[in-house]
Short mmCIF file of the C-alpha atoms (twelve columns), coordinates in Angstrom:
data_MODEL
# 
_entry.id   MODEL 
# 
loop_
_atom_site.group_PDB 
_atom_site.id 
_atom_site.type_symbol 
_atom_site.label_atom_id 
_atom_site.label_alt_id 
_atom_site.label_comp_id 
_atom_site.label_asym_id 
_atom_site.label_seq_id 
_atom_site.Cartn_x 
_atom_site.Cartn_y 
_atom_site.Cartn_z 
_atom_site.pdbx_PDB_model_num 
ATOM 1   C CA . UNK A 1   19.475  12.754 15.333 1 
ATOM 2   C CA . UNK A 2   16.695  13.067 12.545 1 
ATOM 3   C CA . UNK A 3   13.445  13.678 13.560 1 
ATOM 4   C CA . UNK A 4   10.676  12.988 11.330 1 
ATOM 5   C CA . UNK A 5   7.167   13.705 11.777 1 
ATOM 6   C CA . UNK A 6   4.522   11.080 10.364 1 
ATOM 7   C CA . UNK A 7   1.072   11.614 10.665 1 
ATOM 8   C CA . UNK A 8   -1.506  9.110  9.676  1 
ATOM 9   C CA . UNK A 9   -4.660  8.497  9.470  1 
ATOM 10  C CA . UNK A 10  -6.521  5.171  9.643  1 
ATOM 11  C CA . UNK A 11  -5.368  3.729  6.293  1 
ATOM 12  C CA . UNK A 12  -2.976  0.905  6.206  1 
ATOM 13  C CA . UNK A 13  -1.482  1.201  2.937  1 
ATOM 14  C CA . UNK A 14  -0.833  5.180  2.857  1 
ATOM 15  C CA . UNK A 15  0.642   4.251  6.692  1 
ATOM 16  C CA . UNK A 16  3.039   1.497  5.863  1 
ATOM 17  C CA . UNK A 17  3.906   3.863  2.213  1 
ATOM 18  C CA . UNK A 18  4.998   6.228  4.690  1 
ATOM 19  C CA . UNK A 19  6.874   4.069  6.862  1 
ATOM 20  C CA . UNK A 20  8.777   2.890  4.341  1 
ATOM 21  C CA . UNK A 21  9.452   6.155  2.807  1 
ATOM 22  C CA . UNK A 22  11.314  6.784  6.945  1 
ATOM 23  C CA . UNK A 23  12.750  3.407  6.397  1 
ATOM 24  C CA . UNK A 24  14.546  3.955  2.975  1 
ATOM 25  C CA . UNK A 25  16.336  7.294  4.497  1 
ATOM 26  C CA . UNK A 26  20.162  6.844  4.723  1 
ATOM 27  C CA . UNK A 27  21.335  5.118  7.776  1 
ATOM 28  C CA . UNK A 28  17.953  5.244  9.282  1 
ATOM 29  C CA . UNK A 29  17.936  2.293  11.841 1 
ATOM 30  C CA . UNK A 30  21.090  4.440  13.519 1 
ATOM 31  C CA . UNK A 31  19.910  8.242  12.616 1 
ATOM 32  C CA . UNK A 32  16.177  8.063  12.416 1 
ATOM 33  C CA . UNK A 33  13.397  8.868  15.112 1 
ATOM 34  C CA . UNK A 34  9.748   8.859  13.918 1 
ATOM 35  C CA . UNK A 35  7.182   10.496 15.594 1 
ATOM 36  C CA . UNK A 36  3.646   8.361  14.100 1 
ATOM 37  C CA . UNK A 37  0.940   11.135 14.915 1 
ATOM 38  C CA . UNK A 38  -2.942  10.594 15.410 1 
ATOM 39  C CA . UNK A 39  -5.264  12.847 15.299 1 
ATOM 40  C CA . UNK A 40  -8.872  12.116 16.109 1 
ATOM 41  C CA . UNK A 41  -11.520 14.029 14.287 1 
ATOM 42  C CA . UNK A 42  -14.804 13.906 13.324 1 
ATOM 43  C CA . UNK A 43  -13.936 11.565 10.162 1 
ATOM 44  C CA . UNK A 44  -12.289 9.164  13.050 1 
ATOM 45  C CA . UNK A 45  -16.051 7.775  12.876 1 
ATOM 46  C CA . UNK A 46  -15.179 5.221  10.863 1 
ATOM 47  C CA . UNK A 47  -13.308 3.442  13.456 1 
ATOM 48  C CA . UNK A 48  -14.274 0.454  15.468 1 
ATOM 49  C CA . UNK A 49  -17.502 1.522  18.259 1 
ATOM 50  C CA . UNK A 50  -14.646 0.374  20.759 1 
ATOM 51  C CA . UNK A 51  -12.179 3.199  20.636 1 
ATOM 52  C CA . UNK A 52  -15.199 5.472  21.626 1 
ATOM 53  C CA . UNK A 53  -14.501 4.610  25.325 1 
ATOM 54  C CA . UNK A 54  -10.447 4.510  24.961 1 
ATOM 55  C CA . UNK A 55  -9.601  6.131  22.354 1 
ATOM 56  C CA . UNK A 56  -5.873  5.261  21.759 1 
ATOM 57  C CA . UNK A 57  -4.180  6.044  18.737 1 
ATOM 58  C CA . UNK A 58  -1.533  2.522  19.360 1 
ATOM 59  C CA . UNK A 59  -5.211  0.713  19.348 1 
ATOM 60  C CA . UNK A 60  -5.170  1.671  15.422 1 
ATOM 61  C CA . UNK A 61  -4.020  -0.719 13.034 1 
ATOM 62  C CA . UNK A 62  -2.491  1.967  10.977 1 
ATOM 63  C CA . UNK A 63  -0.376  3.016  13.640 1 
ATOM 64  C CA . UNK A 64  0.222   0.013  14.611 1 
ATOM 65  C CA . UNK A 65  1.364   -1.216 10.979 1 
ATOM 66  C CA . UNK A 66  3.247   1.612  10.987 1 
ATOM 67  C CA . UNK A 67  5.470   1.163  14.335 1 
ATOM 68  C CA . UNK A 68  5.748   -2.396 13.487 1 
ATOM 69  C CA . UNK A 69  7.655   -1.488 10.048 1 
ATOM 70  C CA . UNK A 70  9.437   1.311  11.189 1 
ATOM 71  C CA . UNK A 71  10.495  -0.862 14.457 1 
ATOM 72  C CA . UNK A 72  11.402  -3.715 12.213 1 
ATOM 73  C CA . UNK A 73  14.040  -1.612 10.878 1 
ATOM 74  C CA . UNK A 74  15.310  -0.433 13.750 1 
ATOM 75  C CA . UNK A 75  14.025  3.125  13.869 1 
ATOM 76  C CA . UNK A 76  12.947  4.435  17.185 1 
ATOM 77  C CA . UNK A 77  9.585   5.297  17.196 1 
ATOM 78  C CA . UNK A 78  7.652   7.666  19.321 1 
ATOM 79  C CA . UNK A 79  3.163   7.323  18.963 1 
ATOM 80  C CA . UNK A 80  1.274   10.994 19.521 1 
ATOM 81  C CA . UNK A 81  -2.115  11.252 19.694 1 
ATOM 82  C CA . UNK A 82  -3.983  14.559 19.663 1 
ATOM 83  C CA . UNK A 83  -8.073  15.253 18.361 1 
ATOM 84  C CA . UNK A 84  -9.367  18.025 17.071 1 
ATOM 85  C CA . UNK A 85  -8.312  20.564 14.040 1 
ATOM 86  C CA . UNK A 86  -5.486  18.085 11.486 1 
ATOM 87  C CA . UNK A 87  -3.790  20.546 10.173 1 
ATOM 88  C CA . UNK A 88  -3.361  22.597 12.966 1 
ATOM 89  C CA . UNK A 89  -2.129  19.805 15.156 1 
ATOM 90  C CA . UNK A 90  0.145   18.729 12.579 1 
ATOM 91  C CA . UNK A 91  2.184   22.098 12.575 1 
ATOM 92  C CA . UNK A 92  2.041   22.285 16.386 1 
ATOM 93  C CA . UNK A 93  3.462   18.947 16.961 1 
ATOM 94  C CA . UNK A 94  6.129   19.273 14.448 1 
ATOM 95  C CA . UNK A 95  7.164   22.840 16.110 1 
ATOM 96  C CA . UNK A 96  7.027   20.729 19.428 1 
ATOM 97  C CA . UNK A 97  9.161   17.785 18.582 1 
ATOM 98  C CA . UNK A 98  11.396  20.311 16.640 1 
ATOM 99  C CA . UNK A 99  10.820  17.581 13.477 1 
ATOM 100 C CA . UNK A 100 13.494  17.754 10.459 1 
ATOM 101 C CA . UNK A 101 10.754  17.001 7.864  1 
ATOM 102 C CA . UNK A 102 7.322   15.837 7.609  1 
ATOM 103 C CA . UNK A 103 6.068   12.832 6.010  1 
ATOM 104 C CA . UNK A 104 2.497   12.327 4.393  1 
ATOM 105 C CA . UNK A 105 0.941   9.672  3.151  1 
ATOM 106 C CA . UNK A 106 -0.583  11.149 -0.389 1 
ATOM 107 C CA . UNK A 107 -4.411  10.683 -1.486 1 
ATOM 108 C CA . UNK A 108 -5.978  10.692 -4.770 1 
ATOM 109 C CA . UNK A 109 -8.272  13.657 -4.397 1 
ATOM 110 C CA . UNK A 110 -10.429 15.656 -7.137 1 
ATOM 111 C CA . UNK A 111 -9.347  19.883 -7.963 1 
ATOM 112 C CA . UNK A 112 -13.186 19.828 -7.098 1 
ATOM 113 C CA . UNK A 113 -12.732 17.729 -4.084 1 
ATOM 114 C CA . UNK A 114 -9.600  19.905 -2.778 1 
ATOM 115 C CA . UNK A 115 -11.608 22.977 -2.997 1 
ATOM 116 C CA . UNK A 116 -14.522 21.689 -1.865 1 
ATOM 117 C CA . UNK A 117 -13.193 19.685 1.536  1 
ATOM 118 C CA . UNK A 118 -9.851  21.134 1.628  1 
ATOM 119 C CA . UNK A 119 -6.821  19.292 1.212  1 
ATOM 120 C CA . UNK A 120 -4.723  18.760 4.836  1 
ATOM 121 C CA . UNK A 121 -1.709  18.047 2.560  1 
ATOM 122 C CA . UNK A 122 -1.982  20.787 0.430  1 
ATOM 123 C CA . UNK A 123 -2.321  22.604 3.731  1 
ATOM 124 C CA . UNK A 124 0.718   21.805 5.715  1 
ATOM 125 C CA . UNK A 125 2.559   21.834 2.177  1 
ATOM 126 C CA . UNK A 126 1.732   25.789 2.101  1 
ATOM 127 C CA . UNK A 127 1.960   26.385 5.916  1 
ATOM 128 C CA . UNK A 128 5.333   24.260 6.816  1 
ATOM 129 C CA . UNK A 129 8.464   25.651 7.178  1 
ATOM 130 C CA . UNK A 130 9.891   22.402 7.063  1 
ATOM 131 C CA . UNK A 131 10.501  20.271 4.607  1 
ATOM 132 C CA . UNK A 132 7.571   18.034 3.348  1 
ATOM 133 C CA . UNK A 133 7.504   14.527 1.771  1 
ATOM 134 C CA . UNK A 134 4.680   13.296 0.157  1 
ATOM 135 C CA . UNK A 135 4.495   9.562  -0.235 1 
ATOM 136 C CA . UNK A 136 2.405   6.987  -3.017 1 
ATOM 137 C CA . UNK A 137 -1.005  6.174  -1.483 1 
ATOM 138 C CA . UNK A 138 -0.770  2.815  -1.475 1 
ATOM 139 C CA . UNK A 139 -3.164  0.436  -3.395 1 
ATOM 140 C CA . UNK A 140 -5.754  3.179  -1.396 1 
# 
C-alpha cells in the first residue's frame, strides 16, 4: 500500500487539486491510502464561529470535499487533525503514519511574503526526508 499525507487548509480548490493528484496515481483505487490532515492554528479564526466549540476536521468543507473526491475514486481515506505549529505537525504526522510522500497544495506568494510570513511548503520541502509533491493552487 502506498501511503500519502495530504495536509489541507480551509481552501477547497487547493484541497481538490491535491485530491485530484492522489487519484491520478497509478492504480490509486487499489494501492493508495490517503491521510488528510487539518491543523487548527491561529489562522483558523477565519473558520465559522460554530467550529470554536466543536472543532472537528471532518466538519471543514475542504476536508469533506477532498475526502469525497478520494473516496469516489476508491481511495481509502483517514482524517487526521491537530492544533499548533503546522509545519511540525505535518512532519510529525508523516513520521507517525510512515507515509511514502507528502502532497501539498500550492499557494502563490511573493518572495517578500515568504520572507515575512514564512512558507510552510518551503519548510516541509527543506525539512522532510520523504518526497514532497506540490500541486497547483486551483482557482484560488
